[in-house]
Coordinates of C-alpha atoms in Angstrom, one line a residue:
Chain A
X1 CA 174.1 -139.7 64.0
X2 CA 170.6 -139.1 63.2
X3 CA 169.0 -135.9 64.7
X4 CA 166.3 -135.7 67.0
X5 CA 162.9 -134.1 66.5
X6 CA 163.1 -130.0 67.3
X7 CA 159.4 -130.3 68.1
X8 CA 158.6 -133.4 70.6
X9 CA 162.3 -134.4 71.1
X10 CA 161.7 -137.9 71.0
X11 CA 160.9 -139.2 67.7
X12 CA 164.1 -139.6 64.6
X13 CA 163.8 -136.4 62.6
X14 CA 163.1 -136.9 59.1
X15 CA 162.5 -133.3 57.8
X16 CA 165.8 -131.3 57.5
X17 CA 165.6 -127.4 56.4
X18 CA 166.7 -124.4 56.9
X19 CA 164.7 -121.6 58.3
X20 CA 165.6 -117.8 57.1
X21 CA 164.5 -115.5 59.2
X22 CA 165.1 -111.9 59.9
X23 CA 169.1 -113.2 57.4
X24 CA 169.4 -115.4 60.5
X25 CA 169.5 -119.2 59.6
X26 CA 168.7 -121.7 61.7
X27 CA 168.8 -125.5 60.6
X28 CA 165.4 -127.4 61.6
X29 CA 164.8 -130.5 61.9
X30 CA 161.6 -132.6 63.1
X31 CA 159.9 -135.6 62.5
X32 CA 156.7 -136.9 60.1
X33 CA 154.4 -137.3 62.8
X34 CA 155.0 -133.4 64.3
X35 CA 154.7 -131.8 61.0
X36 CA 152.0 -134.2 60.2
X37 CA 149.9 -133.5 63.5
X38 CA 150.6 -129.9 62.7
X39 CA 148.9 -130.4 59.6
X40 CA 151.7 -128.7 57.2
X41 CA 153.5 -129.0 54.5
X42 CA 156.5 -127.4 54.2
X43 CA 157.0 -124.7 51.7
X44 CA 159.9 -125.6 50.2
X45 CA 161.4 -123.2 47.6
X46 CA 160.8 -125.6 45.1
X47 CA 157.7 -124.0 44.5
X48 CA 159.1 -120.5 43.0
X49 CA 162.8 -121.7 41.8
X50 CA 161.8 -122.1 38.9
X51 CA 159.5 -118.4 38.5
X52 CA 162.1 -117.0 40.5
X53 CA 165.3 -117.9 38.1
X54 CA 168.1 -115.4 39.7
X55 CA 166.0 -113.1 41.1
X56 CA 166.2 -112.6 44.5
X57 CA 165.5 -115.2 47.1
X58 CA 162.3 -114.6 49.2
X59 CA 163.4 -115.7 52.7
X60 CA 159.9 -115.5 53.9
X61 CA 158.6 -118.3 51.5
X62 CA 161.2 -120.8 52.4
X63 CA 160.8 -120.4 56.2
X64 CA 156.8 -120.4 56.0
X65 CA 154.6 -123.5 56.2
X66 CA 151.1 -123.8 55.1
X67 CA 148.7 -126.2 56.1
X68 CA 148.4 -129.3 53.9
X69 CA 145.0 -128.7 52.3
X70 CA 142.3 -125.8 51.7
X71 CA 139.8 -127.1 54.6
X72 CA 136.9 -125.2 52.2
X73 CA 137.4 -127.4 49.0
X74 CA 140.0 -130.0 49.9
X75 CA 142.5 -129.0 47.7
X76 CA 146.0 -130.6 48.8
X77 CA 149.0 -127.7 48.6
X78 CA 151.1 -130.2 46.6
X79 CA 148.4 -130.2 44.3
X80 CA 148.6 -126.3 43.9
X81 CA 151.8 -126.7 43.5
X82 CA 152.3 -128.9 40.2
X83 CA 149.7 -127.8 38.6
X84 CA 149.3 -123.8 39.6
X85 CA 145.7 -123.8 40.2
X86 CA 143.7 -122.8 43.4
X87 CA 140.4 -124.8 44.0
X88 CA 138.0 -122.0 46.0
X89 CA 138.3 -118.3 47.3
X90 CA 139.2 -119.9 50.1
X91 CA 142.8 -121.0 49.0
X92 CA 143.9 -117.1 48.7
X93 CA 143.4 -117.0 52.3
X94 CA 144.5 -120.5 53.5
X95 CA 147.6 -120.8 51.3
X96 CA 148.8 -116.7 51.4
X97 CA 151.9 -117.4 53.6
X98 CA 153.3 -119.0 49.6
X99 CA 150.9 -117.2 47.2
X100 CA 152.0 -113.6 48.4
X101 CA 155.6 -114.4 47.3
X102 CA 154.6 -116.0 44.3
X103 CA 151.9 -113.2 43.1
X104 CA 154.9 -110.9 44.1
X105 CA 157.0 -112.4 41.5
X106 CA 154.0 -113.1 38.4
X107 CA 152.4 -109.6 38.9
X108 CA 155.2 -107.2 41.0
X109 CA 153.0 -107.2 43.8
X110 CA 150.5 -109.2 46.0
X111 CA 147.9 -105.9 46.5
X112 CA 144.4 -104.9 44.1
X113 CA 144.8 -102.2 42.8
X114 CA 141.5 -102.5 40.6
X115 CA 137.9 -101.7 40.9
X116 CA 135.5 -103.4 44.0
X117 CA 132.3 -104.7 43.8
X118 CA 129.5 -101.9 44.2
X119 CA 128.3 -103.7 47.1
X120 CA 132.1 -103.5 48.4
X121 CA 132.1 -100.0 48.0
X122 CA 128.6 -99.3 49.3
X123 CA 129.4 -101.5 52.5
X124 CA 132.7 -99.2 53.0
X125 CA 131.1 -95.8 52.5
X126 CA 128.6 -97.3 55.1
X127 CA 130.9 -98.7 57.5
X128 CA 132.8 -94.5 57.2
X129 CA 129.0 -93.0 58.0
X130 CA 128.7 -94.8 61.1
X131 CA 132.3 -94.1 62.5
X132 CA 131.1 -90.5 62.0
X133 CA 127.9 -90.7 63.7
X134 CA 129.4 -92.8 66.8
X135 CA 131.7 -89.6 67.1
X136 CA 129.3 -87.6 67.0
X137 CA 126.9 -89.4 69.2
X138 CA 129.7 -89.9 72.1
X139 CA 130.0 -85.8 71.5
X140 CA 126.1 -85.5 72.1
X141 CA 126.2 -87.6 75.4
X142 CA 128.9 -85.8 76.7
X143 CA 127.1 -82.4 76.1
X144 CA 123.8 -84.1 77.5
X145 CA 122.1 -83.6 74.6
X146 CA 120.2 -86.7 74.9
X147 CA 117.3 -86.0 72.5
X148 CA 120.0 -85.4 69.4
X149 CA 121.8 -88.9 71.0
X150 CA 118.4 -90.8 70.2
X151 CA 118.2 -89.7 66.8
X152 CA 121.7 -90.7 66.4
X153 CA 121.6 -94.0 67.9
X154 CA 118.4 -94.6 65.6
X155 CA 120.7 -93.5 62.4
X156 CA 123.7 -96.0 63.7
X157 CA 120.9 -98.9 64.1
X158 CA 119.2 -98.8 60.9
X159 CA 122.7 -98.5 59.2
X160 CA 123.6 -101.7 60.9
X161 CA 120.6 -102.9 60.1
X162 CA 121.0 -102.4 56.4
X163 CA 124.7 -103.9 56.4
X164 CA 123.7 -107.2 58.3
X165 CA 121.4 -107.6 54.9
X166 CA 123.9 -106.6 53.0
X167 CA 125.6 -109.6 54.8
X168 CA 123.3 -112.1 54.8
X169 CA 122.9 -111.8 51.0
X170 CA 126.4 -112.1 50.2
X171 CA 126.7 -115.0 52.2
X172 CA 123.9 -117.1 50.9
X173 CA 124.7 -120.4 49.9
Chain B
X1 CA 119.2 -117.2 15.4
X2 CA 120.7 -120.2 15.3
X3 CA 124.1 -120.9 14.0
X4 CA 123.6 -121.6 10.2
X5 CA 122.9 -117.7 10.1
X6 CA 126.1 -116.8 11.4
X7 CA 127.9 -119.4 8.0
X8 CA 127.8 -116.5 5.4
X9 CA 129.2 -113.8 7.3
X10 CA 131.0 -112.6 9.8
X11 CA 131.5 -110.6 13.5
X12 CA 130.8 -106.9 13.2
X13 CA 134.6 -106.6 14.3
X14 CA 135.9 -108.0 11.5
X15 CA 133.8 -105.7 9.3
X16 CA 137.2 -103.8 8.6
X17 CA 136.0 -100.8 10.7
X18 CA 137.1 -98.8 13.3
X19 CA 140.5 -96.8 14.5
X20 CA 143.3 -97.6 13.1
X21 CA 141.9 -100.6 11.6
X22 CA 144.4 -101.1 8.4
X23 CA 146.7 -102.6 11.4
X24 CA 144.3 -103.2 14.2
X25 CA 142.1 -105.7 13.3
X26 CA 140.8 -105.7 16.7
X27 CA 140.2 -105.0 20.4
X28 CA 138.8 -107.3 23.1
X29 CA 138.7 -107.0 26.6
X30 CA 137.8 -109.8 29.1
X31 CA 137.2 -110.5 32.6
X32 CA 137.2 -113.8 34.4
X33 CA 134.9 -113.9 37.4
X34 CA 133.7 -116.8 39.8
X35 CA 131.1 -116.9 42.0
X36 CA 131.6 -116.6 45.6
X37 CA 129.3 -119.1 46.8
X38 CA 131.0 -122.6 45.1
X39 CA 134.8 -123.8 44.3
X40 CA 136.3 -123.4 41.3
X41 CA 136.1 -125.5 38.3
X42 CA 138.9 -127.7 39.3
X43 CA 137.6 -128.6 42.6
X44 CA 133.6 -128.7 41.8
X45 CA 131.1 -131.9 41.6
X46 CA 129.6 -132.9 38.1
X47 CA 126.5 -131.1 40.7
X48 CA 128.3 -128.2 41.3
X49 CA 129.5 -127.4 38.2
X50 CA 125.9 -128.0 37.0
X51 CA 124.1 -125.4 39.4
X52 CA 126.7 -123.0 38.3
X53 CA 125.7 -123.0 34.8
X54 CA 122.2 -122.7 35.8
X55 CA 122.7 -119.8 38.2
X56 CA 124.4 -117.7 35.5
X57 CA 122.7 -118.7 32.7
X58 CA 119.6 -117.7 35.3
X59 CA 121.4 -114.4 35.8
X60 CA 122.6 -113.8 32.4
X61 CA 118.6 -114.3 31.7
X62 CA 117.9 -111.3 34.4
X63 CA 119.8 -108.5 33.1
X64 CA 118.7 -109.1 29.4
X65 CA 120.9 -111.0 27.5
X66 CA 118.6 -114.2 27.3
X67 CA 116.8 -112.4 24.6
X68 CA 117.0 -109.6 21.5
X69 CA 119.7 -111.2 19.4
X70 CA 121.6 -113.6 22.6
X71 CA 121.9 -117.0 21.6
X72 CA 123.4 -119.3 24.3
X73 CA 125.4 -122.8 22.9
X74 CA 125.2 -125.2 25.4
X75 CA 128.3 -127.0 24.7
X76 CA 127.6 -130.0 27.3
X77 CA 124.5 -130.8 24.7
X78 CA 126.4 -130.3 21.4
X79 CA 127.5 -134.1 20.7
X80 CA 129.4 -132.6 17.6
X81 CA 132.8 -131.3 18.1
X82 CA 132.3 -129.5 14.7
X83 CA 130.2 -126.5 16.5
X84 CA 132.8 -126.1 19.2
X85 CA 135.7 -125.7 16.2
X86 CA 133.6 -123.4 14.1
X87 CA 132.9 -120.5 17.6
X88 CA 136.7 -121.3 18.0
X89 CA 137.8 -120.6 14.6
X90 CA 135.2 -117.2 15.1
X91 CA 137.5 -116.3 18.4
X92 CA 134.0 -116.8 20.3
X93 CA 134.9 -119.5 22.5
X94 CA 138.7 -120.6 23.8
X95 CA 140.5 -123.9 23.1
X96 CA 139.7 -124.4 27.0
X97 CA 136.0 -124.1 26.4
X98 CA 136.0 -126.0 23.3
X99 CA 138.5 -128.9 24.5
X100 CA 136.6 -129.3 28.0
X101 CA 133.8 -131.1 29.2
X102 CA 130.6 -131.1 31.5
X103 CA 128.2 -128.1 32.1
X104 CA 129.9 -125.1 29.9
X105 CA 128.2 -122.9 27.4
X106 CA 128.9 -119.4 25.5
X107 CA 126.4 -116.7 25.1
X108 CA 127.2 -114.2 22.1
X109 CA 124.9 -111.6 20.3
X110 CA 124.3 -111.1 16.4
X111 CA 127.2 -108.8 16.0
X112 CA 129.3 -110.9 17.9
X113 CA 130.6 -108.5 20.2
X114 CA 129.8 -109.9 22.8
X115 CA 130.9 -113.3 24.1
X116 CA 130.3 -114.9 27.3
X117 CA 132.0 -118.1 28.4
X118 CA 130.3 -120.1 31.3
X119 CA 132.8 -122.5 33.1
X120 CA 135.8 -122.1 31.4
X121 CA 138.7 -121.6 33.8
X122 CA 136.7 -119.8 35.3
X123 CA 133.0 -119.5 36.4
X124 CA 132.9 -116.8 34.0
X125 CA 134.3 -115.5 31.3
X126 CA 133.1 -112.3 29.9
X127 CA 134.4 -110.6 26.7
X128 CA 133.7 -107.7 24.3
X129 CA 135.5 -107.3 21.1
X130 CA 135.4 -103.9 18.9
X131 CA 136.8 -103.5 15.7
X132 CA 140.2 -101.3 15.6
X133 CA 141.7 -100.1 18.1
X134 CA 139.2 -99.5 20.6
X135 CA 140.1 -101.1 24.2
X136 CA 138.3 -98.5 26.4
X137 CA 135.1 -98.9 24.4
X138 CA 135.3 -102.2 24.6
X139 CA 135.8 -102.1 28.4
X140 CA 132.8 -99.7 28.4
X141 CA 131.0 -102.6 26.9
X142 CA 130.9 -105.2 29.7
X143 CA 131.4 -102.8 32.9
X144 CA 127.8 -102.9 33.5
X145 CA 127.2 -106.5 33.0
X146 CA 129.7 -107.3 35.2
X147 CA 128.4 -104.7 37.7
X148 CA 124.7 -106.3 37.3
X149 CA 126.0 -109.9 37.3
X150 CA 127.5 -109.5 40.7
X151 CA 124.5 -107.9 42.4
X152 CA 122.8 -111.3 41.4
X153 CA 125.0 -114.0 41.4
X154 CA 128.1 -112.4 43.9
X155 CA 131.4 -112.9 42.6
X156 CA 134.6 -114.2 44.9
X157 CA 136.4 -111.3 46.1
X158 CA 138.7 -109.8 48.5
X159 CA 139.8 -106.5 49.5
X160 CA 143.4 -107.9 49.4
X161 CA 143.4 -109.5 45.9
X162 CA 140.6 -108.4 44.1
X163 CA 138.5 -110.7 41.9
X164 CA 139.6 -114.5 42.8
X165 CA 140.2 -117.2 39.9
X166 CA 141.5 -120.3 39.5
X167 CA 145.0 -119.5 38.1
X168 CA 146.6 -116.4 40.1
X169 CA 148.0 -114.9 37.3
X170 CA 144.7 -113.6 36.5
X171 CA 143.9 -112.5 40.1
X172 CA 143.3 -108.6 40.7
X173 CA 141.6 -107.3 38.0
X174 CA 140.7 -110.5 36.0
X175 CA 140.9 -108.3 33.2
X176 CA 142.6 -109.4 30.1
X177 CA 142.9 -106.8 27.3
X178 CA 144.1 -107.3 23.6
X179 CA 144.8 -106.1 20.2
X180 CA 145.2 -108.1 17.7
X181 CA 147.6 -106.5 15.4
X182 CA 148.3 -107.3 11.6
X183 CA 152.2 -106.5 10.7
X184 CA 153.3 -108.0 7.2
X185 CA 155.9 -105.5 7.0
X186 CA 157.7 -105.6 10.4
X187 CA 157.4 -109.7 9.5
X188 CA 158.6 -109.1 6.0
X189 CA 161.5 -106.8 7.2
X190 CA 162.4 -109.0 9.9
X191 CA 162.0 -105.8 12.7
X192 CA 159.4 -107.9 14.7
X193 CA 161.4 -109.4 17.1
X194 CA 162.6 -106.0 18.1
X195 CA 159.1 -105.5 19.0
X196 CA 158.2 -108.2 20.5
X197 CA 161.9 -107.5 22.8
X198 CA 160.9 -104.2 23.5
X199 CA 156.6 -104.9 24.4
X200 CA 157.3 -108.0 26.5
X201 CA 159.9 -105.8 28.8
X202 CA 156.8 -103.6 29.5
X203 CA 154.8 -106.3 31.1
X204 CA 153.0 -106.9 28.1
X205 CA 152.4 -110.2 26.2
X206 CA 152.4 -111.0 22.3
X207 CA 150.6 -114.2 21.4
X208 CA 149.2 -115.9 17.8
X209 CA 146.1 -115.8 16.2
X210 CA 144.0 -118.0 18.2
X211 CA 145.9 -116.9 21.7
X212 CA 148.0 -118.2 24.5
X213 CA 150.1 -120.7 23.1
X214 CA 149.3 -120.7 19.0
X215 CA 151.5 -119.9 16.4
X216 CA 151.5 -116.6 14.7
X217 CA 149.5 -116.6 11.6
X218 CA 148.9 -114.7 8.7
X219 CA 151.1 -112.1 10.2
X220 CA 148.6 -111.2 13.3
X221 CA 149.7 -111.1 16.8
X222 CA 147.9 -110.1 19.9
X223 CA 149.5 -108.0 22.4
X224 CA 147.8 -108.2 25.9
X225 CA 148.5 -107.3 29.9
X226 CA 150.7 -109.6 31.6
X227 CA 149.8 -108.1 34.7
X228 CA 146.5 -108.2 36.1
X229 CA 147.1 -107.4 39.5
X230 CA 148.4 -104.5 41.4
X231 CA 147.0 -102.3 38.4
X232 CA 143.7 -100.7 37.6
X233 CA 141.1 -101.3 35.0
X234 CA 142.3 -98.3 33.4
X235 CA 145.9 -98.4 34.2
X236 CA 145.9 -101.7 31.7
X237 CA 144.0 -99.9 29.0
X238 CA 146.3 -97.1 29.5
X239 CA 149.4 -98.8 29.1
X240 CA 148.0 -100.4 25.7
X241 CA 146.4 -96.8 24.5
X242 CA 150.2 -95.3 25.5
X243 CA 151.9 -99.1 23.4
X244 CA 149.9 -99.7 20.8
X245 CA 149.9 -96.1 19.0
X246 CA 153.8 -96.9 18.9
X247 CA 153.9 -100.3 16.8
X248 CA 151.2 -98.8 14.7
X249 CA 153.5 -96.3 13.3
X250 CA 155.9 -98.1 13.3
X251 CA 154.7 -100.8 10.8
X252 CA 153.6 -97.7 8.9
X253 CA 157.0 -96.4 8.7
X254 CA 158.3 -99.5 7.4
X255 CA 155.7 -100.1 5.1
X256 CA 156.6 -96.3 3.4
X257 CA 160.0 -97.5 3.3
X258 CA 159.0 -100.3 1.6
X259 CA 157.1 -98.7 -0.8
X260 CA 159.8 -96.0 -1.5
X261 CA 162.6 -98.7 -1.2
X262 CA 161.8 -101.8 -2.6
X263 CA 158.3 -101.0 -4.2
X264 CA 159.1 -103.7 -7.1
X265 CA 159.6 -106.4 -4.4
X266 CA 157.0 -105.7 -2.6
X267 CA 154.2 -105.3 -5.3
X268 CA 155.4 -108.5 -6.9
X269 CA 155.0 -110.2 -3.7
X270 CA 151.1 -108.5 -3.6
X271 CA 150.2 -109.3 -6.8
X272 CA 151.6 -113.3 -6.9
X273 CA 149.7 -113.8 -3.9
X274 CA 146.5 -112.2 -5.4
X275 CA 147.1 -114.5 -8.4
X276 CA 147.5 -117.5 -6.6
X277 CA 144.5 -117.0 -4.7
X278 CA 142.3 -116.5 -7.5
X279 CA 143.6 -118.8 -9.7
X280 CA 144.1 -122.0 -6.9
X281 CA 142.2 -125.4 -7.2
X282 CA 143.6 -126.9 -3.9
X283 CA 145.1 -124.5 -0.8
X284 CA 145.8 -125.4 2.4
X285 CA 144.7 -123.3 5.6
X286 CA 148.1 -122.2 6.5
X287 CA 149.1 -120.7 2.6
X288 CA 145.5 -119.5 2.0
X289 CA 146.7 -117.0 5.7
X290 CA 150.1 -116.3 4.3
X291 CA 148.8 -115.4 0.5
X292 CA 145.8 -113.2 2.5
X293 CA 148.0 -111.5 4.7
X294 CA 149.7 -109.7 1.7
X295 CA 146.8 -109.4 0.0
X296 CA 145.3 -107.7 2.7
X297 CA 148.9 -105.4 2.9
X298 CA 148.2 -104.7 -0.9
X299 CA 144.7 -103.1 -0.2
X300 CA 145.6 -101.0 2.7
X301 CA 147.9 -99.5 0.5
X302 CA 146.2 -99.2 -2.1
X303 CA 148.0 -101.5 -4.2
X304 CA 144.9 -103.4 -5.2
X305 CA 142.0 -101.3 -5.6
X306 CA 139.0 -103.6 -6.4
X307 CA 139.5 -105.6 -3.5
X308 CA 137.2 -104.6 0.0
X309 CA 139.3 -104.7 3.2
X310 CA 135.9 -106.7 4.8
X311 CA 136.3 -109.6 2.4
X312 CA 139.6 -110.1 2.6
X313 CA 139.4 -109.8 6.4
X314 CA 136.0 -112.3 6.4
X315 CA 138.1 -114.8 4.3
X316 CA 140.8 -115.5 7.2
X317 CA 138.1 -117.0 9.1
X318 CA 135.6 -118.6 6.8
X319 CA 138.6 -120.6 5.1
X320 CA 139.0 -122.5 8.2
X321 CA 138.0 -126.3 8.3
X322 CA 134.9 -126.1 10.3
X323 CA 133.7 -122.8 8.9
X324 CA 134.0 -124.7 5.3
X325 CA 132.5 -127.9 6.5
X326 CA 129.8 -126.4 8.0
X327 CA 128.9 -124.3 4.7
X328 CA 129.3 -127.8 2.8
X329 CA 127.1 -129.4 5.9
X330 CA 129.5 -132.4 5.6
X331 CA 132.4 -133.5 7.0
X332 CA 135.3 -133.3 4.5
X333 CA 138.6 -135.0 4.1
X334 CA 141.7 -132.6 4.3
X335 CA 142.1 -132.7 0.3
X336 CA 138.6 -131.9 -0.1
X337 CA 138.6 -128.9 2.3
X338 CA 141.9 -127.7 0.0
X339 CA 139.3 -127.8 -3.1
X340 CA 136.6 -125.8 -1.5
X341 CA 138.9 -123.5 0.4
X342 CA 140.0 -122.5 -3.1
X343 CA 137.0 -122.2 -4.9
X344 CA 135.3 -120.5 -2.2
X345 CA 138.1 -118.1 -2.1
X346 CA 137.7 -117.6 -6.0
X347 CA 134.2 -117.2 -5.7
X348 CA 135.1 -114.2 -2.6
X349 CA 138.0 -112.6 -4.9
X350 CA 135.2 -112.0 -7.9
X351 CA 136.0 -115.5 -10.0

């Protein structure tokens, strides 16, 4: 008898897997039009069977759905998938619930480990200053030291200051 | 400069200089790198990919390397395929950039150590090679460009994976470092599969004479990272400083033993291949690399005396077909290529 939709129980469903979570397994099953109108593609393990060749299986890549294309660049995750290439920086982010398993498996881990931009750098060393001076300047209000609290509010704005055009020139199009 | 200059000679790092250089022929270190601001190659407009090239050829132009020795080949404006063979056959451009199409370029200086690919897989491709064994000064070498080119142009990053590029298993550092290695006697003794067993277990990968996916050749292989991420600029160079020393010694090892063992065998093998090289009227490509390769064995040990390491390491890549059909300025049929490769090799060896 054919199942019915987990999702909207109404429709025939059409997708069968099974979902590994926590070592628990649960069969699924919904229809096209759910897993189409939640705009994903399933991850099947397809995708690393082949990389992962008796190694160990990575439950969370076969329970894990992404959506069905990068909405930056377009790119369709089937298309990622047969040919191995992303399409924008935006694909690390969009299609990480399959990459992280799969850079896991190329590189023995999904983390940098390598240099950062200056301008990376500069903007964390920046972002660590003002911390400090917000603790400090929450120590000067409590003491009533108001005079020392303006100079510090002035150091926190023009920090701020500099990292919004820090911003704005990174994100120039 | 323009590219007839660069006919009668060759890169600085084939000049038979530098550490270790009887067995390291050479270093090169590269890092891919795509701007933040458009899609990758694969997913870019004719437009796109057009406005890239000009933004980094604008960059490149703004820390200095527009001028003072830089040339820059447009390749989308080169209609013959014979200028994209002959910075292939010189290890300045990559199959990719030579087989692909639309806005792409290289930028290289006189010596040659310095090569910069502009949409290959990536937005940007940019390399140093030194001669020997020299993968930290090679490194050293492009750090600052790639520091100055991202103040301009921004590159894709992320705190999570590093430098973004089109194929993850260049993600992290981008950084690809190699050495290409010349080992006639590990060949010779059949020990080089040992290596090869032994590097590749260490994340490291050994590849042919013109890279990822071509034969061996001539008895060089390349030994690179696998890995680029989850590892540190210097942890790569590191692993290759720690590898490298290793298979150095130990071709030298089995080159003493050689000499000590089997000296008849292997000076007979020298010498015919000497003989045949000067004496040849027609040689193909792949036995003019076979003959050099012991030829180049028999002057690192001395064997042959009258014969400069340089030349013989210049002849491996001026005997190729678009190297000789440039210096001819025709194009030639494979038997006439055979005829010039051997009298130009005649004319090298003092004939």
């Amino acid at each position: 008898m054919a199942k019915v939709c987990q999702y909207c129980n109404k429709r025939e469903a059409k997708i069968h897997f099974t979902e590994i979570k926590d070592g628990k397994k649960t069969e699924m099953h919904i229809c096209e039009s759910c897993a189409h109108e939640k705009n994903m593609v399933l991850a099947f393990p397809s995708l690393l069977s082949h990389i992962v060749k008796g190694g160990p299986a990575t439950p969370r890549a076969e329970s894990e759905a992404v959506p069905a294309t990068c909405p930056s660049c377009g790119l369709a995750y089937t298309d990622f998938k047969s040919k191995g290439r992303l399409g924008c920086p935006t694909c690390y982010e969009v299609f990480a619930p399959v990459l992280v398993p799969l850079l896991e498996k190329v590189h023995g881990t999904a983390a940098h480990a390598g240099k950062a931009p200056e301008r990376m750098a500069t903007m964390i060393a920046s972002k660590k200053e003002v911390l400090a001076l917000e603790e400090e300047l929450e120590q000067a209000i409590q003491a009533e030291e108001y005079e020392r609290a303006a100079e510090l509010r002035d150091r926190i704005r023009s920090h701020s200051e500099g990292t919004d055009d820090d911003a704005a020139e990174g994100d120039r199009a | 400069m323009n590219l007839d200059e660069l006919i009668g000679q060759s890169g600085e790092w084939l000049r038979g200089a530098g550490p270790e250089s009887d067995i390291v022929i050479s270093s090169r270190v590269r890092l891919a790198r795509n701007l933040v601001d458009f899609p990758f190659l694969t997913r870019a407009s004719e437009e796109q990919r057009a406005e890239i090239h000009r933004s980094i050829r604008g960059g490149l132009d703004k820390v200095g390397l527009g001028r003072n020795g830089h040339v820059y080949i447009d390749l989308a404006d080169e209609t013959d395929e014979m200028t994209s063979r002959f910075l292939l056959e010189r290890h300045l451009i990559s199959r990719e950039l030579a087989s692909g199409s639309g806005g792409r370029g290289v930028l290289f200086n006189r010596s040659e150590m310095l090569a910069v690919m502009v949409n290959e897989e990536d937005h940007l491709r940019i390399q140093a090679i030194r001669a020997g064994f020299q993968v930290h000064e090679a490194y050293r070498d492009i750090q600052w460009i790639d520091d100055k080119l991202d103040r301009d142009l921004g590159f894709a990053y992320s705190p999570t994976f590093g430098y973004l590029t089109a194929c993850p298993t260049n993600v992290g550092t981008g950084m690809r470092a190699s050495v290409m290695l010349h080992l006639p006697a590990l060949v010779f003794t059949k020990q080089i599969e040992k290596v090869f067993a032994s590097v590749t277990k260490i994340n490291l990968a050994v590849r042919g004479f013109y890279g990822e996916g071509t034969q061996a050749s001539g008895d060089f292989y390349q030994i690179s990272n696998q890995v680029t991420l989850g590892i540190s600029e210097d942890g790569i160079l590191d692993l290759l400083t720690r590898v490298v020393p290793k298979i150095v010694t130990y071709e030298r090892e089995v080159r003493d033993h050689l000499l000590d063992k089997d000296r008849l065998k292997l000076e007979d093998k020298i010498w015919r291949a000497y003989g045949l090289l000067r004496a040849a009227r027609s040689i193909s490509s792949e036995e003019t690399m076979d003959l050099l390769s012991a030829v180049r064995l028999g002057v690192n040990l001395g064997l042959l005396g009258n014969v400069e390491i340089s030349t013989v390491n210049e002849l491996f890549i001026l005997t190729q077909p678009a190297h000789l059909q440039r210096l001819e300025k025709r194009d030639l049929s494979a038997n006439e290529r055979d005829a010039t490769r051997a009298e130009f090799i005649r004319k090298h060896l003092g004939f």
